[in-house]
Amino acid sequence: MNDSRKFIIQLTTIGIGVVFLSRLFFLQILDKEYTYKAERISRRGVIQYPFRGLLKDRNGKTIVDNKTVIDLKIVPRDFVVKDTAFALELFSLEIEEFREKLRVAREYSPYQPSDFIKQMSLERFAAIQDQLVDFPGVEVSPRTIRFYPFASMANGLGYVSEISKNELSKDSSNYYSQGDYIGKSGLESMYEDYLRGKRGIEYFIVNKHGLKIDDFNGGESNIAAIEGDEVVTTIDAEMQQYGEWLMEGKQGSIIAIEPSSGEILSFVSAPTYNPQDLSGRQFGENFTALSVDSLKPLFNRPLMAQYRPGSIFKIIQSMVALQEGVITKDTRIRCNRSVIGCHGPHSNENLKGAITHSCNPYFHNVMRRVVNQKVSEDTYEDTSLGLDKWSKYIASFGLGSPLGVDLPNEKGGLVPNSAYYDRAYNNRPWKYSNIYSISIGEGENLVVPLQMANLAAIIANRGYYYTPHLVKGIGEAGKPLPKYAEKHFTMVDSAHFEIAVEAMAQVVRSGTGQYRAKLKNIEVCGKTGTVQNDPLPDHSVFIAFAPKVNPKIAVAVYVESAGQGARSAASIASLMIEKYLIGATERPRIEQYVRKGKFLN
Amino acid sequence: MLVILGWFNIYAAVYSDDVVLSIFDASQNSGRQFYFILVTIILLIAILTIDLKFFENFGIGFYIIFCLMLVSVLIFGKEINGAKSWFQIGPLGLQPSEFAKFSTALVLAKILSDHNVRLDKSEVLLKIAGIILFPVALILLQPDAGTALVFFAFVLVLFREGLTPVPIVLALVFGIVFILTLLVKDLYLYIGAFGLALLFFLLGKKTTKRGLYGLLGFFILAGMVYSFDFVFNKVLKERHQNRIMVLFDSELDPQGVGYNLYQSKLAIGSGGLTGKGYLKGTQTKGDFVPEQSTDFIFCTIGEEHGWIGSFFLIVLYVGLILRVIFLAERQKWRFVRVYGYSVACILLMHFALNISMTIGLFPVIGIPLPFFSYGGSSLWSFSILIFILIKLDAHRMQLLNR
């Protein structure tokens, strides 16, 4: 009886089995979505950060290093404190701080590690390591931060910090992700692509609390991190430190270049700061403090501070005039102080004398000869054509546009041309009498200290330069960027430079530089500059190179509001030359004079 | 005797899988499950040695004992996951609702074994309904909807024993209309119901009587739609609504109400054809799937052994149930047949509901997979269920002579 009902029940049973199997067939075999999503939930990739490349100085000393610090993390679920007083002492925490950290960690996750003590030094960690076994739930997580053995050249090196939202959105390579560290300024930013290395990734299988339970795929999908390239700079670390020591309490720049290569030996921006302040846990507060500092320690003066060139500009004027053939080295011009003011006892100098004595009327006249060569009958047009030719000459000395040093934010200064004055005079006519102050390096001209150092190198080289740069070797290849191996010639023949060299030698031998820039065994060639800075005292400027024959170093020094170039700037420049060529100064009196810093009367 | 051996083989397979699976679920659970199995074997030996008359006559005693326990568990029970279903005796938890199943089956069998009992008499039906619904009511008070639902397996048994199919057909219609109310706009349903009624009227003789039936049918359907809608939206709490809605939209709130189902489907779905390999399930090992050693144990099979493993398991269960039905059918004594059908239908209910919920065909309710899920009470209960049947079956020749 009821046989059909027996079948109905049997069929129902089989039917349910079939429905399950077909549903499972769909879930497990046809729909790949689940496999993908499950992997996304249970597989976690942990980024392996590579060691950032080190920076060395020209003598192989490490100037930017990586230091391992220890982050202690706690897993609240496992963290048990038996003796709170002991814990407070061990971790040097206040009770409120301790409770707050625990609270924040618990709120974040009871299972996942939260930061507890950040960036503990290895020494300190070693001291407390043995006691840590009493604290279950404490995880030790080492990481590296930048460390600066010389604590110098902060503005040149730049700093590394977490990538900003803005930078992240601009990152077209999609290399970075939030929380990554990136070189923010200086060499760290310029050579970011080499220094950063290549990130790796390790895949784990995690449980629902995000804790690792196993390697994914036996670790075969992992990608090892590749260390960043080592970058060898052109800096002489000891000389750099010495320069910063000399500039303490002052504002300005020291740039020293090796003329034969364009390698920058020293790159001092004053006031400066300890680069260590922007590495590590106090980054935020230190950065804020530095950026509101009225002396602007973050302002990279060698590249960004634009000054008028002052008397030093007269050397370039001479070279241009000689090349144009409008004067010879024997041309004498009367020092007519009714046209333009002058200083010192001289009346009718030849070119060398005019450079040595920095004769204003002489160069007023020289530039007129360059600009107004009667190419056109119309004085206005003649001036305009002449000025454009002149500004091309000046540009060939590396002025008026950024040189292309391997640092960000380099300013170009200004070399006026006819278009500039047309704009300035609103297309009303102008002629030489309107613009003559540029002839002595005042007026509209603007330069940055690096360009002045490069000018010293040009004269030292008798007419050419290599673009100044801070890096001489990247990674294993050990070569600088190719653009720094290119020789740039000025538009002035090499032969004409001898007179500039002679004049600069005389400045130091018997002119304005003789008191504080003359050295016993080394023939220094230099030129003082005193840049007007109303209403504050003038800026003190000095450019120099040494020795006269086969120069090894060219240097430019700017000291803001420090009066005549012959005083502070000349002293500092000569001390830097001594430091580089001899190793230390033989004139402690000058060193004390600079350290004292009282340059005004 | 061969049959019994075959049975043991099936059990051996199921059992050993059980142990193995549990080992990695949690060392504690697996260890305890091992002891549960040892106790089970002792229970089984006891069952096989006890005289069969005992089961026939003492079924009602069991029933009363377990109903009393169900009452007292409401008072003294320990609350786990919001339900008072457990007696805590030392380290062990005991779940009387599990044991209520077999005692109810015995009582039912005893009543139906009387040849004078016919299932079209209303007083008989009332009596049976009372016997089934009393423990159901007690279990619902815990509340434990899953276990309560299992008792409706007995309706299938009654169906086999001559109950009219009307309740089952009605239940099916209810179910279909209910699902439609959730998925389709009410207006279309009203139109559809009207269309059906019209079709019914037009296809037959166009008599007034037929028209009235059609109209009645329309109103019943429309009333069902309206009341389901009302119950779902007004009576059910949002929590319950979501549990049902999750079935139709697997991405619904995967962190909240949909979490269990979503994780369960991910685990099973990621198993593929052959699975990730024994002990290599990432989702189950990572504790993503909740209750994975008890109610969601099927995820482990699905993930680690893939479709092939699931196939094997499902065939095993279907085979087991069909085997039980076969055993039941060959009984001459109605008591054993009814009991056998009860066993088959309880197994079917557990198997169907448990796997349905893990793969998203049924709302998530707590109900174990027979012999697989961790838990002493459920293991013992199923073992007792089946071995009483084996015992009874072994004596069928002897019974024939009565």
mmCIF file of N, CA and C in Angstrom, chain A residues 1-3 5-6 8-14 16-29 31-44 205-209 213-214 216, chain B residues 156 159-165 250-251 259 262-263 265-266 268-270 272-273 282-283 285-288 298 302 306-307 310-311 314 318 321-322 325 329 337 341 348 351-352 355-356 359-361:
data_model
loop_
_atom_site.group_PDB
_atom_site.id
_atom_site.type_symbol
_atom_site.label_atom_id
_atom_site.label_comp_id
_atom_site.label_asym_id
_atom_site.label_seq_id
_atom_site.Cartn_x
_atom_site.Cartn_y
_atom_site.Cartn_z
ATOM 1 N N MET A 1 0.835 -1.209 0.000
ATOM 2 C CA MET A 1 0.000 0.000 0.000
ATOM 3 C C MET A 1 0.855 1.238 0.000
ATOM 4 N N ASN A 2 0.274 2.311 -0.467
ATOM 5 C CA ASN A 2 0.959 3.591 -0.451
ATOM 6 C C ASN A 2 2.330 3.570 -1.131
ATOM 7 N N ASP A 3 2.451 2.714 -2.138
ATOM 8 C CA ASP A 3 3.732 2.613 -2.828
ATOM 9 C C ASP A 3 4.139 3.904 -3.492
ATOM 10 N N ARG A 5 3.489 6.818 -2.538
ATOM 11 C CA ARG A 5 3.973 7.768 -1.529
ATOM 12 C C ARG A 5 5.399 7.464 -1.126
ATOM 13 N N LYS A 6 5.713 6.173 -1.073
ATOM 14 C CA LYS A 6 7.102 5.785 -0.787
ATOM 15 C C LYS A 6 8.021 6.400 -1.856
ATOM 16 N N ILE A 8 7.391 8.985 -3.724
ATOM 17 C CA ILE A 8 7.468 10.447 -3.602
ATOM 18 C C ILE A 8 8.542 10.845 -2.597
ATOM 19 N N ILE A 9 8.556 10.156 -1.456
ATOM 20 C CA ILE A 9 9.554 10.493 -0.436
ATOM 21 C C ILE A 9 10.956 10.172 -0.926
ATOM 22 N N GLN A 10 11.101 9.037 -1.592
ATOM 23 C CA GLN A 10 12.431 8.682 -2.113
ATOM 24 C C GLN A 10 12.888 9.688 -3.166
ATOM 25 N N LEU A 11 11.938 10.054 -4.029
ATOM 26 C CA LEU A 11 12.295 11.021 -5.085
ATOM 27 C C LEU A 11 12.647 12.368 -4.488
ATOM 28 N N THR A 12 11.897 12.761 -3.447
ATOM 29 C CA THR A 12 12.219 14.028 -2.789
ATOM 30 C C THR A 12 13.663 14.012 -2.274
ATOM 31 N N THR A 13 14.018 12.905 -1.616
ATOM 32 C CA THR A 13 15.370 12.777 -1.084
ATOM 33 C C THR A 13 16.406 12.924 -2.197
ATOM 34 N N ILE A 14 16.202 12.160 -3.262
ATOM 35 C CA ILE A 14 17.152 12.217 -4.375
ATOM 36 C C ILE A 14 17.144 13.608 -4.995
ATOM 37 N N ILE A 16 16.497 16.468 -3.578
ATOM 38 C CA ILE A 16 17.254 17.421 -2.757
ATOM 39 C C ILE A 16 18.747 17.262 -3.007
ATOM 40 N N GLY A 17 19.176 15.977 -3.076
ATOM 41 C CA GLY A 17 20.593 15.737 -3.357
ATOM 42 C C GLY A 17 21.009 16.340 -4.682
ATOM 43 N N VAL A 18 20.197 16.164 -5.695
ATOM 44 C CA VAL A 18 20.523 16.697 -7.028
ATOM 45 C C VAL A 18 20.556 18.230 -7.006
ATOM 46 N N VAL A 19 19.557 18.809 -6.329
ATOM 47 C CA VAL A 19 19.535 20.279 -6.242
ATOM 48 C C VAL A 19 20.818 20.786 -5.577
ATOM 49 N N PHE A 20 21.209 20.127 -4.486
ATOM 50 C CA PHE A 20 22.435 20.546 -3.793
ATOM 51 C C PHE A 20 23.646 20.444 -4.699
ATOM 52 N N LEU A 21 23.732 19.324 -5.385
ATOM 53 C CA LEU A 21 24.924 19.127 -6.214
ATOM 54 C C LEU A 21 24.981 20.127 -7.356
ATOM 55 N N SER A 22 23.810 20.424 -7.923
ATOM 56 C CA SER A 22 23.867 21.385 -9.029
ATOM 57 C C SER A 22 24.165 22.791 -8.507
ATOM 58 N N ARG A 23 23.588 23.107 -7.351
ATOM 59 C CA ARG A 23 23.883 24.410 -6.747
ATOM 60 C C ARG A 23 25.380 24.515 -6.425
ATOM 61 N N LEU A 24 25.922 23.434 -5.880
ATOM 62 C CA LEU A 24 27.345 23.437 -5.551
ATOM 63 C C LEU A 24 28.191 23.521 -6.805
ATOM 64 N N PHE A 25 27.705 22.856 -7.856
ATOM 65 C CA PHE A 25 28.437 22.902 -9.118
ATOM 66 C C PHE A 25 28.556 24.347 -9.589
ATOM 67 N N PHE A 26 27.448 25.056 -9.443
ATOM 68 C CA PHE A 26 27.436 26.463 -9.820
ATOM 69 C C PHE A 26 28.375 27.271 -8.923
ATOM 70 N N LEU A 27 28.244 27.080 -7.610
ATOM 71 C CA LEU A 27 29.052 27.848 -6.654
ATOM 72 C C LEU A 27 30.543 27.572 -6.806
ATOM 73 N N GLN A 28 30.873 26.279 -6.913
ATOM 74 C CA GLN A 28 32.276 25.914 -6.795
ATOM 75 C C GLN A 28 33.017 25.905 -8.116
ATOM 76 N N ILE A 29 32.322 25.527 -9.178
ATOM 77 C CA ILE A 29 33.050 25.337 -10.429
ATOM 78 C C ILE A 29 32.756 26.440 -11.435
ATOM 79 N N ASP A 31 31.243 29.536 -10.929
ATOM 80 C CA ASP A 31 31.425 30.912 -10.503
ATOM 81 C C ASP A 31 32.800 31.103 -9.858
ATOM 82 N N LYS A 32 33.671 31.787 -10.586
ATOM 83 C CA LYS A 32 35.039 31.971 -10.076
ATOM 84 C C LYS A 32 35.116 33.126 -9.075
ATOM 85 N N GLU A 33 34.058 33.907 -9.042
ATOM 86 C CA GLU A 33 33.974 35.066 -8.163
ATOM 87 C C GLU A 33 34.321 34.723 -6.706
ATOM 88 N N TYR A 34 33.780 33.581 -6.255
ATOM 89 C CA TYR A 34 33.970 33.212 -4.850
ATOM 90 C C TYR A 34 35.429 32.908 -4.550
ATOM 91 N N THR A 35 36.060 32.230 -5.482
ATOM 92 C CA THR A 35 37.464 31.912 -5.292
ATOM 93 C C THR A 35 38.266 33.198 -5.150
ATOM 94 N N TYR A 36 37.959 34.133 -6.042
ATOM 95 C CA TYR A 36 38.678 35.398 -6.041
ATOM 96 C C TYR A 36 38.445 36.175 -4.753
ATOM 97 N N LYS A 37 37.156 36.247 -4.373
ATOM 98 C CA LYS A 37 36.832 37.025 -3.176
ATOM 99 C C LYS A 37 37.393 36.382 -1.911
ATOM 100 N N ALA A 38 37.356 35.061 -1.886
ATOM 101 C CA ALA A 38 37.876 34.363 -0.707
ATOM 102 C C ALA A 38 39.362 34.650 -0.571
ATOM 103 N N GLU A 39 40.055 34.643 -1.702
ATOM 104 C CA GLU A 39 41.489 34.912 -1.656
ATOM 105 C C GLU A 39 41.752 36.327 -1.175
ATOM 106 N N ARG A 40 40.884 37.226 -1.615
ATOM 107 C CA ARG A 40 41.065 38.617 -1.221
ATOM 108 C C ARG A 40 40.896 38.777 0.294
ATOM 109 N N ILE A 41 40.033 37.982 0.854
ATOM 110 C CA ILE A 41 39.800 38.096 2.296
ATOM 111 C C ILE A 41 40.905 37.403 3.082
ATOM 112 N N SER A 42 41.339 36.252 2.608
ATOM 113 C CA SER A 42 42.229 35.462 3.444
ATOM 114 C C SER A 42 43.697 35.670 3.089
ATOM 115 N N ARG A 43 43.971 36.277 1.938
ATOM 116 C CA ARG A 43 45.367 36.490 1.586
ATOM 117 C C ARG A 43 45.729 37.933 1.879
ATOM 118 N N ARG A 44 46.815 38.115 2.551
ATOM 119 C CA ARG A 44 47.227 39.483 2.824
ATOM 120 C C ARG A 44 48.636 39.669 2.306
ATOM 121 N N ILE A 205 48.600 33.932 4.574
ATOM 122 C CA ILE A 205 47.197 33.593 4.791
ATOM 123 C C ILE A 205 46.869 34.075 6.191
ATOM 124 N N VAL A 206 45.816 34.855 6.298
ATOM 125 C CA VAL A 206 45.477 35.413 7.599
ATOM 126 C C VAL A 206 44.120 34.888 8.036
ATOM 127 N N ASN A 207 43.892 34.965 9.341
ATOM 128 C CA ASN A 207 42.570 34.591 9.839
ATOM 129 C C ASN A 207 41.701 35.843 9.912
ATOM 130 N N LYS A 208 40.527 35.705 10.500
ATOM 131 C CA LYS A 208 39.603 36.829 10.407
ATOM 132 C C LYS A 208 40.051 38.009 11.254
ATOM 133 N N HIS A 209 40.985 37.777 12.166
ATOM 134 C CA HIS A 209 41.507 38.901 12.935
ATOM 135 C C HIS A 209 42.696 39.543 12.223
ATOM 136 N N ILE A 213 48.460 33.129 9.624
ATOM 137 C CA ILE A 213 48.427 31.739 10.040
ATOM 138 C C ILE A 213 49.343 30.873 9.187
ATOM 139 N N ASP A 214 49.697 31.367 8.009
ATOM 140 C CA ASP A 214 50.584 30.555 7.173
ATOM 141 C C ASP A 214 51.134 31.411 6.035
ATOM 142 N N PHE A 216 51.539 32.152 2.148
ATOM 143 C CA PHE A 216 50.691 31.870 0.998
ATOM 144 C C PHE A 216 51.522 31.164 -0.058
ATOM 145 N N LEU B 156 5.836 14.245 7.140
ATOM 146 C CA LEU B 156 6.164 13.358 6.017
ATOM 147 C C LEU B 156 5.879 11.904 6.377
ATOM 148 N N PHE B 159 2.308 11.342 6.243
ATOM 149 C CA PHE B 159 1.932 11.298 4.829
ATOM 150 C C PHE B 159 2.104 9.881 4.286
ATOM 151 N N ARG B 160 3.222 9.315 4.626
ATOM 152 C CA ARG B 160 3.485 7.931 4.199
ATOM 153 C C ARG B 160 2.454 6.987 4.791
ATOM 154 N N GLU B 161 1.994 7.283 5.997
ATOM 155 C CA GLU B 161 1.074 6.385 6.674
ATOM 156 C C GLU B 161 -0.386 6.676 6.343
ATOM 157 N N GLY B 162 -0.602 7.524 5.340
ATOM 158 C CA GLY B 162 -1.969 7.681 4.877
ATOM 159 C C GLY B 162 -2.588 9.032 5.115
ATOM 160 N N LEU B 163 -1.835 9.947 5.661
ATOM 161 C CA LEU B 163 -2.365 11.285 5.836
ATOM 162 C C LEU B 163 -2.613 11.884 4.454
ATOM 163 N N THR B 164 -3.671 12.687 4.325
ATOM 164 C CA THR B 164 -3.924 13.287 3.021
ATOM 165 C C THR B 164 -2.773 14.242 2.681
ATOM 166 N N PRO B 165 -2.481 14.361 1.401
ATOM 167 C CA PRO B 165 -1.364 15.239 1.028
ATOM 168 C C PRO B 165 -1.712 16.717 1.130
ATOM 169 N N SER B 250 23.010 37.956 -2.167
ATOM 170 C CA SER B 250 24.112 37.433 -1.373
ATOM 171 C C SER B 250 25.073 38.534 -0.936
ATOM 172 N N GLU B 251 25.010 39.687 -1.583
ATOM 173 C CA GLU B 251 25.945 40.754 -1.208
ATOM 174 C C GLU B 251 25.361 41.657 -0.128
ATOM 175 N N TYR B 259 26.757 38.176 7.056
ATOM 176 C CA TYR B 259 28.132 37.712 7.280
ATOM 177 C C TYR B 259 28.257 36.190 7.213
ATOM 178 N N TYR B 262 27.605 34.850 3.699
ATOM 179 C CA TYR B 262 28.612 35.328 2.752
ATOM 180 C C TYR B 262 29.912 34.545 2.933
ATOM 181 N N GLN B 263 30.356 34.440 4.190
ATOM 182 C CA GLN B 263 31.609 33.733 4.457
ATOM 183 C C GLN B 263 31.479 32.249 4.110
ATOM 184 N N LYS B 265 29.523 30.932 1.866
ATOM 185 C CA LYS B 265 29.530 30.754 0.412
ATOM 186 C C LYS B 265 30.925 30.962 -0.155
ATOM 187 N N LEU B 266 31.656 31.924 0.431
ATOM 188 C CA LEU B 266 33.034 32.137 -0.026
ATOM 189 C C LEU B 266 33.857 30.879 0.195
ATOM 190 N N ILE B 268 32.878 27.720 0.611
ATOM 191 C CA ILE B 268 32.481 26.609 -0.250
ATOM 192 C C ILE B 268 32.826 26.910 -1.697
ATOM 193 N N GLY B 269 32.503 28.128 -2.114
ATOM 194 C CA GLY B 269 32.716 28.518 -3.503
ATOM 195 C C GLY B 269 34.174 28.476 -3.905
ATOM 196 N N SER B 270 35.072 28.759 -2.943
ATOM 197 C CA SER B 270 36.485 28.800 -3.310
ATOM 198 C C SER B 270 37.091 27.402 -3.385
ATOM 199 N N GLY B 272 36.332 24.974 -5.448
ATOM 200 C CA GLY B 272 36.555 24.515 -6.820
ATOM 201 C C GLY B 272 36.176 23.061 -6.998
ATOM 202 N N LEU B 273 36.776 22.411 -7.972
ATOM 203 C CA LEU B 273 36.413 21.035 -8.280
ATOM 204 C C LEU B 273 36.983 20.062 -7.250
ATOM 205 N N THR B 282 41.704 27.968 3.498
ATOM 206 C CA THR B 282 42.112 29.256 4.069
ATOM 207 C C THR B 282 40.969 29.913 4.819
ATOM 208 N N GLN B 283 39.757 29.744 4.323
ATOM 209 C CA GLN B 283 38.630 30.447 4.932
ATOM 210 C C GLN B 283 38.241 29.793 6.253
ATOM 211 N N LYS B 285 40.173 27.678 8.061
ATOM 212 C CA LYS B 285 41.302 27.752 8.986
ATOM 213 C C LYS B 285 41.435 29.140 9.578
ATOM 214 N N GLY B 286 41.043 30.142 8.792
ATOM 215 C CA GLY B 286 41.179 31.514 9.243
ATOM 216 C C GLY B 286 40.017 31.989 10.096
ATOM 217 N N ASP B 287 39.166 31.062 10.504
ATOM 218 C CA ASP B 287 38.024 31.398 11.369
ATOM 219 C C ASP B 287 37.060 32.382 10.741
ATOM 220 N N PHE B 288 37.083 32.503 9.427
ATOM 221 C CA PHE B 288 36.155 33.448 8.804
ATOM 222 C C PHE B 288 34.725 32.938 8.921
ATOM 223 N N PHE B 298 29.843 21.905 6.939
ATOM 224 C CA PHE B 298 29.850 21.562 5.513
ATOM 225 C C PHE B 298 30.818 22.446 4.726
ATOM 226 N N GLY B 302 33.347 21.516 1.687
ATOM 227 C CA GLY B 302 33.249 22.232 0.424
ATOM 228 C C GLY B 302 34.559 22.901 0.060
ATOM 229 N N GLY B 306 36.350 20.303 -2.173
ATOM 230 C CA GLY B 306 35.778 20.743 -3.435
ATOM 231 C C GLY B 306 34.469 20.054 -3.776
ATOM 232 N N TRP B 307 34.144 20.152 -5.046
ATOM 233 C CA TRP B 307 32.873 19.606 -5.492
ATOM 234 C C TRP B 307 32.864 18.091 -5.375
ATOM 235 N N SER B 310 32.125 17.171 -1.880
ATOM 236 C CA SER B 310 30.729 17.445 -1.578
ATOM 237 C C SER B 310 29.849 16.378 -2.214
ATOM 238 N N PHE B 311 30.189 16.003 -3.440
ATOM 239 C CA PHE B 311 29.443 14.982 -4.167
ATOM 240 C C PHE B 311 29.427 13.693 -3.359
ATOM 241 N N ILE B 314 27.257 14.093 -0.228
ATOM 242 C CA ILE B 314 25.825 14.166 -0.499
ATOM 243 C C ILE B 314 25.293 12.807 -0.929
ATOM 244 N N VAL B 318 22.327 10.797 0.861
ATOM 245 C CA VAL B 318 21.157 10.353 0.113
ATOM 246 C C VAL B 318 21.059 8.832 0.195
ATOM 247 N N ILE B 321 19.819 7.783 3.631
ATOM 248 C CA ILE B 321 18.390 8.013 3.825
ATOM 249 C C ILE B 321 17.568 7.002 3.037
ATOM 250 N N LEU B 322 17.986 6.763 1.780
ATOM 251 C CA LEU B 322 17.259 5.780 0.967
ATOM 252 C C LEU B 322 17.345 4.401 1.605
ATOM 253 N N ILE B 325 14.936 4.239 4.370
ATOM 254 C CA ILE B 325 13.581 4.067 3.836
ATOM 255 C C ILE B 325 13.359 2.615 3.401
ATOM 256 N N GLU B 329 10.603 0.152 4.778
ATOM 257 C CA GLU B 329 9.602 -0.448 3.902
ATOM 258 C C GLU B 329 9.517 -1.961 4.046
ATOM 259 N N ARG B 337 8.074 0.235 11.077
ATOM 260 C CA ARG B 337 8.044 0.978 9.818
ATOM 261 C C ARG B 337 7.900 2.482 10.086
ATOM 262 N N TYR B 341 10.603 5.322 9.212
ATOM 263 C CA TYR B 341 10.322 6.511 8.419
ATOM 264 C C TYR B 341 10.653 7.783 9.199
ATOM 265 N N LEU B 348 16.605 13.406 6.812
ATOM 266 C CA LEU B 348 16.389 14.188 5.595
ATOM 267 C C LEU B 348 16.254 15.664 5.939
ATOM 268 N N PHE B 351 19.678 17.060 7.036
ATOM 269 C CA PHE B 351 20.564 17.110 5.875
ATOM 270 C C PHE B 351 20.145 18.251 4.937
ATOM 271 N N ALA B 352 18.840 18.317 4.657
ATOM 272 C CA ALA B 352 18.355 19.312 3.699
ATOM 273 C C ALA B 352 18.514 20.726 4.243
ATOM 274 N N ILE B 355 22.493 21.849 4.841
ATOM 275 C CA ILE B 355 23.261 22.186 3.636
ATOM 276 C C ILE B 355 22.618 23.362 2.908
ATOM 277 N N SER B 356 21.278 23.405 2.920
ATOM 278 C CA SER B 356 20.605 24.548 2.297
ATOM 279 C C SER B 356 21.092 25.868 2.873
ATOM 280 N N ILE B 359 24.626 26.924 1.754
ATOM 281 C CA ILE B 359 24.825 27.373 0.375
ATOM 282 C C ILE B 359 23.772 28.381 -0.042
ATOM 283 N N GLY B 360 23.045 28.902 0.923
ATOM 284 C CA GLY B 360 22.174 30.035 0.638
ATOM 285 C C GLY B 360 20.860 29.689 -0.003
ATOM 286 N N LEU B 361 20.304 28.525 0.352
ATOM 287 C CA LEU B 361 18.989 28.189 -0.187
ATOM 288 C C LEU B 361 17.905 28.310 0.881
#
